[in-house]
Tab-separated table of C-alpha atoms in Angstrom:
chain	number	residue	atom	x	y	z
A	63	UNK	CA	0.000	0.000	0.000
A	64	UNK	CA	1.190	3.510	-0.836
A	65	UNK	CA	2.129	5.757	2.075
A	66	UNK	CA	0.661	9.249	2.252
A	67	UNK	CA	2.912	10.633	5.010
A	68	UNK	CA	6.332	9.854	6.485
A	69	UNK	CA	7.401	10.750	9.988
A	70	UNK	CA	7.949	9.242	13.420
A	71	UNK	CA	6.107	8.311	16.580
A	72	UNK	CA	7.377	10.145	19.631
A	73	UNK	CA	7.016	7.737	22.576
A	74	UNK	CA	8.756	9.555	25.413
A	75	UNK	CA	12.424	9.442	24.461
A	76	UNK	CA	11.749	6.691	21.926
A	77	UNK	CA	11.375	7.691	18.284
A	78	UNK	CA	9.798	5.202	15.871
A	79	UNK	CA	10.092	5.973	12.141
A	80	UNK	CA	6.756	5.169	10.485
A	81	UNK	CA	4.818	5.522	7.261
A	82	UNK	CA	1.155	6.524	7.238
A	83	UNK	CA	-1.064	4.311	5.095
A	84	UNK	CA	-4.806	4.670	4.521
A	85	UNK	CA	-6.676	1.969	6.436
A	86	UNK	CA	-9.953	2.523	4.592
A	87	UNK	CA	-11.023	2.974	0.993
A	88	UNK	CA	-14.216	4.060	-0.667
A	89	UNK	CA	-15.979	1.649	-3.015
A	90	UNK	CA	-18.716	4.083	-3.957
A	91	UNK	CA	-19.289	4.405	-7.709
A	92	UNK	CA	-18.517	7.842	-9.113
A	93	UNK	CA	-20.106	9.316	-12.246
A	94	UNK	CA	-18.958	11.915	-14.769
A	95	UNK	CA	-20.994	14.807	-16.031
A	96	UNK	CA	-21.749	14.505	-19.753
A	97	UNK	CA	-23.471	16.482	-22.485
A	98	UNK	CA	-26.836	14.733	-23.012
A	99	UNK	CA	-27.071	15.500	-26.706
A	100	UNK	CA	-23.763	13.930	-27.778
A	101	UNK	CA	-22.356	12.244	-24.643
A	102	UNK	CA	-19.332	14.537	-24.480
A	103	UNK	CA	-17.715	14.868	-21.060
A	104	UNK	CA	-18.117	18.094	-19.142
A	105	UNK	CA	-14.885	19.283	-17.489
A	106	UNK	CA	-14.133	21.994	-14.993
A	107	UNK	CA	-11.374	24.360	-15.949
A	108	UNK	CA	-9.481	26.533	-13.465
A	109	UNK	CA	-9.368	30.037	-14.803
A	110	UNK	CA	-7.732	33.132	-13.307
A	111	UNK	CA	-10.251	35.872	-12.563
A	112	UNK	CA	-7.812	38.642	-13.539
A	113	UNK	CA	-6.596	37.592	-16.988
A	114	UNK	CA	-9.197	34.936	-17.844
A	115	UNK	CA	-6.518	32.398	-18.703
A	116	UNK	CA	-6.670	28.718	-17.751
A	117	UNK	CA	-4.123	27.877	-15.035
A	118	UNK	CA	-2.194	24.602	-14.710
A	119	UNK	CA	-2.041	22.742	-11.383
A	120	UNK	CA	1.671	23.571	-10.955
A	121	UNK	CA	0.868	27.294	-11.010
A	122	UNK	CA	-1.798	27.104	-8.293
A	123	UNK	CA	-0.890	27.940	-4.682
A	124	UNK	CA	-2.627	28.737	-1.397
A	125	UNK	CA	-3.959	32.045	-0.171
A	126	UNK	CA	-5.964	33.353	2.784
A	127	UNK	CA	-8.849	35.686	2.018
A	128	UNK	CA	-9.262	38.650	4.356
A	129	UNK	CA	-12.632	40.131	5.331
A	130	UNK	CA	-12.241	42.895	2.715
A	131	UNK	CA	-11.641	40.329	-0.057
A	132	UNK	CA	-7.865	40.775	-0.334
A	133	UNK	CA	-5.763	37.596	-0.655
A	134	UNK	CA	-2.640	36.860	1.413
A	135	UNK	CA	-0.409	34.256	-0.343
A	136	UNK	CA	0.680	31.301	1.847
A	137	UNK	CA	3.366	28.931	0.563
A	138	UNK	CA	4.312	25.413	1.662
A	139	UNK	CA	7.656	26.820	2.835
A	140	UNK	CA	5.841	29.253	5.112
A	141	UNK	CA	3.918	26.413	6.711
A	142	UNK	CA	7.015	24.212	7.017
A	143	UNK	CA	8.898	26.935	8.959
A	144	UNK	CA	6.212	27.162	11.658
A	145	UNK	CA	7.495	25.976	15.092
A	146	UNK	CA	5.140	22.980	15.366
A	147	UNK	CA	6.528	19.879	17.085
A	148	UNK	CA	4.012	17.661	15.304
A	149	UNK	CA	4.942	18.723	11.766
A	150	UNK	CA	6.637	15.366	11.127
A	151	UNK	CA	5.935	13.612	14.417
A	152	UNK	CA	3.008	11.774	15.944
A	153	UNK	CA	3.474	12.896	19.531
A	154	UNK	CA	1.847	10.646	22.145
A	155	UNK	CA	0.548	12.766	25.023
A	156	UNK	CA	-1.316	10.202	27.186
A	157	UNK	CA	-2.735	6.687	27.533
A	158	UNK	CA	-6.414	6.250	28.410
A	159	UNK	CA	-8.997	3.430	28.435
A	160	UNK	CA	-10.704	3.041	25.082
A	161	UNK	CA	-14.111	3.567	26.747
A	162	UNK	CA	-13.221	7.203	27.398
A	163	UNK	CA	-13.143	8.016	23.675
A	164	UNK	CA	-16.469	9.287	22.378
A	165	UNK	CA	-17.339	7.526	19.076
A	166	UNK	CA	-18.585	10.895	17.791
A	167	UNK	CA	-14.944	12.006	17.667
A	168	UNK	CA	-13.883	9.187	15.309
A	169	UNK	CA	-12.642	10.319	11.912
A	170	UNK	CA	-10.455	8.731	9.211
A	171	UNK	CA	-8.403	5.618	10.042
A	172	UNK	CA	-4.788	4.851	9.124
A	173	UNK	CA	-2.258	2.048	9.536
A	174	UNK	CA	1.151	2.944	10.958
A	175	UNK	CA	3.865	0.891	9.229
A	176	UNK	CA	7.399	0.574	10.560
A	177	UNK	CA	9.714	2.540	8.233
A	178	UNK	CA	12.912	0.562	7.944
A	179	UNK	CA	14.653	-2.241	9.908
A	180	UNK	CA	15.631	0.053	12.769
A	181	UNK	CA	11.964	0.815	13.473
A	182	UNK	CA	10.961	-2.852	14.018
A	183	UNK	CA	12.134	-3.088	17.651
A	184	UNK	CA	10.573	0.113	19.075
A	185	UNK	CA	7.466	-0.449	16.929
A	186	UNK	CA	6.962	-3.910	18.463
A	187	UNK	CA	7.654	-2.534	21.950
A	188	UNK	CA	4.894	0.079	21.628
A	189	UNK	CA	2.485	-2.451	20.127
A	190	UNK	CA	2.969	-4.972	22.941
A	191	UNK	CA	2.758	-2.253	25.611
A	192	UNK	CA	-0.605	-1.148	24.212
A	193	UNK	CA	-1.828	-4.744	24.167
A	194	UNK	CA	-0.849	-5.440	27.763
A	195	UNK	CA	-2.197	-2.165	29.151
A	196	UNK	CA	-5.513	-2.543	27.283
A	197	UNK	CA	-5.400	1.189	26.689
A	198	UNK	CA	-5.173	3.478	23.694
A	199	UNK	CA	-2.685	6.270	23.086
A	200	UNK	CA	-3.818	9.840	22.487
A	201	UNK	CA	-1.517	11.709	20.132
A	202	UNK	CA	-1.188	14.960	18.203
A	203	UNK	CA	0.044	15.131	14.615
A	204	UNK	CA	-0.002	17.481	11.623
A	205	UNK	CA	-1.431	16.410	8.268
A	206	UNK	CA	-2.540	18.326	5.167
A	207	UNK	CA	-1.832	21.734	6.603
A	208	UNK	CA	-3.398	21.426	10.042
A	209	UNK	CA	-2.682	19.903	13.427
A	210	UNK	CA	-4.929	16.984	14.318
A	211	UNK	CA	-5.787	14.712	17.220
A	212	UNK	CA	-5.406	10.940	16.952
A	213	UNK	CA	-5.931	7.681	18.836
A	214	UNK	CA	-3.480	4.765	18.493
A	215	UNK	CA	-4.643	1.178	19.084
A	216	UNK	CA	-3.588	-2.328	18.067
A	217	UNK	CA	-5.354	-4.148	15.208
A	218	UNK	CA	-4.001	-7.700	14.838
A	219	UNK	CA	-0.229	-7.101	14.758
A	220	UNK	CA	-0.401	-3.542	13.433
A	221	UNK	CA	-0.688	-0.172	15.157
A	222	UNK	CA	-3.664	1.730	13.761
A	223	UNK	CA	-4.407	5.415	14.217
A	224	UNK	CA	-7.875	6.934	14.160
A	225	UNK	CA	-8.126	10.622	13.471
A	226	UNK	CA	-10.185	12.362	16.153
A	227	UNK	CA	-12.169	15.542	15.987
A	228	UNK	CA	-11.210	18.168	18.525
A	229	UNK	CA	-13.628	18.340	21.479
A	230	UNK	CA	-14.897	21.771	20.408
A	231	UNK	CA	-15.845	20.325	16.995
A	232	UNK	CA	-18.557	18.121	18.543
A	233	UNK	CA	-21.884	19.932	18.562
A	234	UNK	CA	-24.123	19.892	21.628
A	235	UNK	CA	-27.397	18.046	20.801
A	236	UNK	CA	-29.736	20.845	21.848
A	237	UNK	CA	-33.362	20.487	20.803
A	238	UNK	CA	-32.816	17.025	19.340
A	239	UNK	CA	-34.357	14.787	22.013
A	240	UNK	CA	-38.172	14.354	22.139
A	241	UNK	CA	-39.914	17.058	24.101
A	242	UNK	CA	-42.181	16.259	27.033
A	243	UNK	CA	-42.238	13.323	29.430
A	244	UNK	CA	-42.502	9.908	27.780
A	245	UNK	CA	-43.037	6.764	29.863
A	246	UNK	CA	-41.995	3.294	28.711
A	247	UNK	CA	-43.456	0.151	30.248
A	248	UNK	CA	-41.402	-2.834	31.391
A	249	UNK	CA	-43.209	-5.117	28.922
A	250	UNK	CA	-42.160	-2.848	26.045
A	251	UNK	CA	-38.548	-2.903	27.250
A	252	UNK	CA	-38.655	-6.714	27.455
A	253	UNK	CA	-39.800	-6.944	23.821
A	254	UNK	CA	-37.165	-4.422	22.770
A	255	UNK	CA	-34.515	-6.566	24.506
A	256	UNK	CA	-35.825	-9.639	22.675
A	257	UNK	CA	-35.602	-7.810	19.338
A	258	UNK	CA	-32.058	-6.639	20.109
A	259	UNK	CA	-31.040	-10.175	21.031
A	260	UNK	CA	-32.426	-11.458	17.727
A	261	UNK	CA	-30.923	-8.772	15.489
A	262	UNK	CA	-27.723	-8.133	17.436
A	263	UNK	CA	-25.828	-11.274	16.454
A	264	UNK	CA	-24.516	-10.831	12.924
A	265	UNK	CA	-21.217	-11.440	11.166
A	266	UNK	CA	-19.880	-8.064	10.078
A	267	UNK	CA	-18.147	-9.671	7.085
A	268	UNK	CA	-21.529	-10.798	5.771
A	269	UNK	CA	-22.793	-7.226	5.344
A	270	UNK	CA	-22.491	-5.929	1.781
A	271	UNK	CA	-23.434	-2.816	-0.162
A	272	UNK	CA	-26.388	-4.173	-2.164
A	273	UNK	CA	-27.018	-0.840	-3.871
A	274	UNK	CA	-23.454	-0.654	-5.216
A	275	UNK	CA	-23.709	-4.254	-6.461
A	276	UNK	CA	-26.948	-3.423	-8.291
A	277	UNK	CA	-25.352	-0.351	-9.905
A	278	UNK	CA	-22.332	-2.396	-11.023
A	279	UNK	CA	-24.624	-5.050	-12.533
A	280	UNK	CA	-26.566	-2.346	-14.378
A	281	UNK	CA	-23.360	-0.805	-15.778
A	282	UNK	CA	-22.128	-4.225	-16.896
A	283	UNK	CA	-25.440	-4.995	-18.612
A	284	UNK	CA	-25.495	-1.623	-20.371
A	285	UNK	CA	-21.943	-2.042	-21.622
A	286	UNK	CA	-22.952	-5.372	-23.177
A	287	UNK	CA	-26.187	-3.962	-24.604
A	288	UNK	CA	-28.333	-6.414	-22.654
A	289	UNK	CA	-29.843	-4.115	-20.054
A	290	UNK	CA	-33.504	-4.517	-19.208
A	291	UNK	CA	-35.161	-2.253	-16.656
A	292	UNK	CA	-36.195	-4.317	-13.640
A	293	UNK	CA	-39.815	-4.464	-12.560
A	294	UNK	CA	-40.804	-2.028	-9.877
A	295	UNK	CA	-40.293	-3.577	-6.480
A	296	UNK	CA	-42.883	-3.089	-3.822
A	297	UNK	CA	-41.292	-1.081	-1.060
A	298	UNK	CA	-43.005	-1.053	2.297
A	299	UNK	CA	-43.056	2.428	3.802
A	300	UNK	CA	-40.812	2.683	6.825
A	301	UNK	CA	-42.691	5.542	8.413
A	302	UNK	CA	-46.252	5.849	9.608
A	303	UNK	CA	-48.135	6.134	12.844
A	304	UNK	CA	-47.382	3.718	15.648
A	305	UNK	CA	-50.819	2.296	16.456
A	306	UNK	CA	-49.709	-0.291	19.011
A	307	UNK	CA	-46.073	-0.310	20.087
A	308	UNK	CA	-46.317	-3.712	21.770
A	309	UNK	CA	-47.836	-5.346	18.687
A	310	UNK	CA	-45.212	-3.712	16.454
A	311	UNK	CA	-42.410	-5.022	18.668
A	312	UNK	CA	-43.872	-8.534	18.718
A	313	UNK	CA	-44.205	-8.550	14.928
A	314	UNK	CA	-40.618	-7.315	14.589
A	315	UNK	CA	-39.331	-10.089	16.843
A	316	UNK	CA	-41.304	-12.720	14.910
A	317	UNK	CA	-40.114	-11.361	11.553
A	318	UNK	CA	-36.489	-11.371	12.709
A	319	UNK	CA	-36.797	-14.943	13.995
A	320	UNK	CA	-38.501	-16.068	10.782
A	321	UNK	CA	-35.664	-14.616	8.693
A	322	UNK	CA	-33.229	-16.726	10.729
A	323	UNK	CA	-35.367	-19.863	10.528
A	324	UNK	CA	-36.300	-19.795	14.219
A	325	UNK	CA	-39.684	-20.698	15.674
A	326	UNK	CA	-42.123	-17.822	16.010
A	327	UNK	CA	-45.335	-17.250	17.885
A	328	UNK	CA	-48.550	-18.345	16.199
A	329	UNK	CA	-50.307	-15.038	16.654
A	330	UNK	CA	-49.469	-11.597	17.868
A	331	UNK	CA	-51.435	-10.775	20.970
A	332	UNK	CA	-53.084	-7.384	20.537
A	333	UNK	CA	-53.082	-4.953	23.397
A	334	UNK	CA	-56.573	-4.241	24.707
A	335	UNK	CA	-56.884	-0.891	26.292
A	336	UNK	CA	-59.823	-0.086	28.568
A	337	UNK	CA	-61.151	3.359	27.838
A	338	UNK	CA	-63.777	5.091	29.923
A	339	UNK	CA	-65.511	8.181	28.600
A	340	UNK	CA	-65.141	10.866	31.222
A	341	UNK	CA	-67.956	13.446	31.549
A	342	UNK	CA	-67.075	16.795	30.114
A	343	UNK	CA	-67.035	19.526	32.738
A	344	UNK	CA	-68.191	22.793	31.142
A	345	UNK	CA	-68.219	24.902	34.285
A	346	UNK	CA	-67.901	24.461	38.014
A	347	UNK	CA	-71.515	25.407	38.945
A	348	UNK	CA	-73.196	23.462	36.161
A	349	UNK	CA	-71.159	20.421	36.952
A	350	UNK	CA	-72.123	20.630	40.654
A	351	UNK	CA	-75.806	21.070	39.805
A	352	UNK	CA	-75.755	18.118	37.451
A	353	UNK	CA	-74.072	16.008	40.087
A	354	UNK	CA	-76.745	16.971	42.650
A	355	UNK	CA	-79.564	16.116	40.245
A	356	UNK	CA	-77.960	12.823	39.430
A	357	UNK	CA	-77.566	12.009	43.122
A	358	UNK	CA	-81.213	12.929	43.867
A	359	UNK	CA	-82.436	10.801	40.973
A	360	UNK	CA	-80.363	7.920	42.189
A	361	UNK	CA	-81.828	8.219	45.683
A	362	UNK	CA	-85.420	8.303	44.338
A	363	UNK	CA	-84.788	5.252	42.203
A	364	UNK	CA	-83.313	3.407	45.172
A	365	UNK	CA	-86.314	4.372	47.370
A	366	UNK	CA	-88.809	3.179	44.726
A	367	UNK	CA	-86.979	-0.093	44.405
A	368	UNK	CA	-87.019	-0.550	48.195
A	369	UNK	CA	-90.796	0.152	48.394
A	370	UNK	CA	-91.522	-2.267	45.557
A	371	UNK	CA	-89.460	-4.912	47.311
A	372	UNK	CA	-91.371	-4.439	50.563
A	373	UNK	CA	-94.754	-4.620	48.780
A	374	UNK	CA	-93.755	-7.808	47.024
A	375	UNK	CA	-92.669	-9.322	50.349
A	376	UNK	CA	-95.970	-8.359	52.041
A	377	UNK	CA	-98.019	-9.803	49.192
A	378	UNK	CA	-96.057	-12.996	49.345
A	379	UNK	CA	-96.667	-13.289	53.098
A	380	UNK	CA	-100.456	-12.758	52.706
A	381	UNK	CA	-100.617	-15.349	49.957
A	382	UNK	CA	-98.779	-17.833	52.144
A	383	UNK	CA	-101.186	-17.180	55.083
A	384	UNK	CA	-104.269	-17.641	52.848
A	385	UNK	CA	-102.940	-20.907	51.528
A	386	UNK	CA	-102.284	-22.144	55.060
A	387	UNK	CA	-105.852	-21.259	56.204
A	388	UNK	CA	-107.398	-23.017	53.203
A	389	UNK	CA	-105.353	-26.110	53.940
A	390	UNK	CA	-106.532	-26.192	57.575
A	391	UNK	CA	-110.225	-25.807	56.555
A	392	UNK	CA	-109.947	-28.647	54.083
A	393	UNK	CA	-108.395	-30.872	56.721
A	394	UNK	CA	-111.234	-30.138	59.235
A	395	UNK	CA	-113.956	-30.806	56.620
A	396	UNK	CA	-112.350	-34.111	55.716
A	397	UNK	CA	-112.147	-35.140	59.360
A	398	UNK	CA	-115.890	-34.351	59.944
A	399	UNK	CA	-116.935	-36.362	56.865
A	400	UNK	CA	-114.894	-39.323	58.028
A	401	UNK	CA	-116.478	-39.164	61.510
A	402	UNK	CA	-120.066	-39.083	60.129
A	403	UNK	CA	-119.427	-42.090	57.873
A	404	UNK	CA	-118.114	-44.115	60.791
A	405	UNK	CA	-121.197	-43.255	62.934
A	406	UNK	CA	-123.594	-44.333	60.157
A	407	UNK	CA	-121.861	-47.670	59.829
A	408	UNK	CA	-122.192	-48.332	63.583
A	409	UNK	CA	-125.953	-47.524	63.536
A	410	UNK	CA	-126.625	-49.893	60.646
A	411	UNK	CA	-124.836	-52.739	62.385
A	412	UNK	CA	-126.890	-52.291	65.585
A	413	UNK	CA	-130.157	-52.366	63.640
A	414	UNK	CA	-129.294	-55.672	62.011
A	415	UNK	CA	-128.709	-57.362	65.363
A	416	UNK	CA	-132.026	-56.142	66.876
A	417	UNK	CA	-134.270	-57.382	63.997
A	418	UNK	CA	-135.903	-60.992	64.537
A	419	UNK	CA	-134.818	-63.698	62.232
A	420	UNK	CA	-137.454	-65.409	60.020
A	421	UNK	CA	-137.581	-69.187	60.260
A	422	UNK	CA	-137.849	-71.201	57.127
A	423	UNK	CA	-141.113	-73.226	56.671
A	424	UNK	CA	-140.987	-76.993	56.863
């Protein structure tokens, strides 16, 4: 890999010659501007405002524009003569735990390669010291005309440096968070944890830029004259109103499990919310009057119900008494009839005994 900067790491009294190599690269597809009528390429030309002539790259320098529009020329020699210790040195200023570095400060990443055989020993010493301490080194360095802040850490067997933004370059997130008090239930947090557990485990190497791959395939097909526009894919809108957060979380968990071939729930349990329509209070006096009327009506209704209940109980008691009296009368009448029948039988028997018997003739 081609180095973009040569210098040294200043590690106390130890100096480590290194080369700076880009650790990242962009795979984004770039396009040219063309003339639509004939396909000719559109180019930007650098022209001097004073004489109108096109200027070559070798004739272009730096300049600082004052508030009144005047330009102060600044040469590379002027910048090189500035008394900056980090002009060709990555100066380590401290060692801190990696957790203390805010990810918002992360910028471009570089590999630090040992520059020459003499750099191998101190380079390895610094690498192993970083490994054993489990810390990162904070350093200052100058690159492309400005002093920068960096963080050194170990990646495999190489020292890597991440450019860091200065603390005053991080904006305060004012007015970004949702306004007002928002409460989250424990059940919602449990479902969110389940979704995180399902989506959180992924191999980073398996992630690819699908859009770039589609663009490359389209370019290849067009170059071969075999390009056919794909059919419009149905894209589900990502936005919209959240009707039921619990149901949405459950569906998300089930969808994530289904994509991984895991068992899912048969149905998503909807959340049933009990809603009670509260009476609208127009004014204090009217509301009190209505409440009084309602209370009076309730009392009257309760009194009527109580009276009806008492009447029904009294009627039931009278009916029971009448039935009991009728039963007693029937029993007495039956007893009298039985007694008379018995007396008649006794009288008939006595009469038969008293009557003389007729003798049969010879």
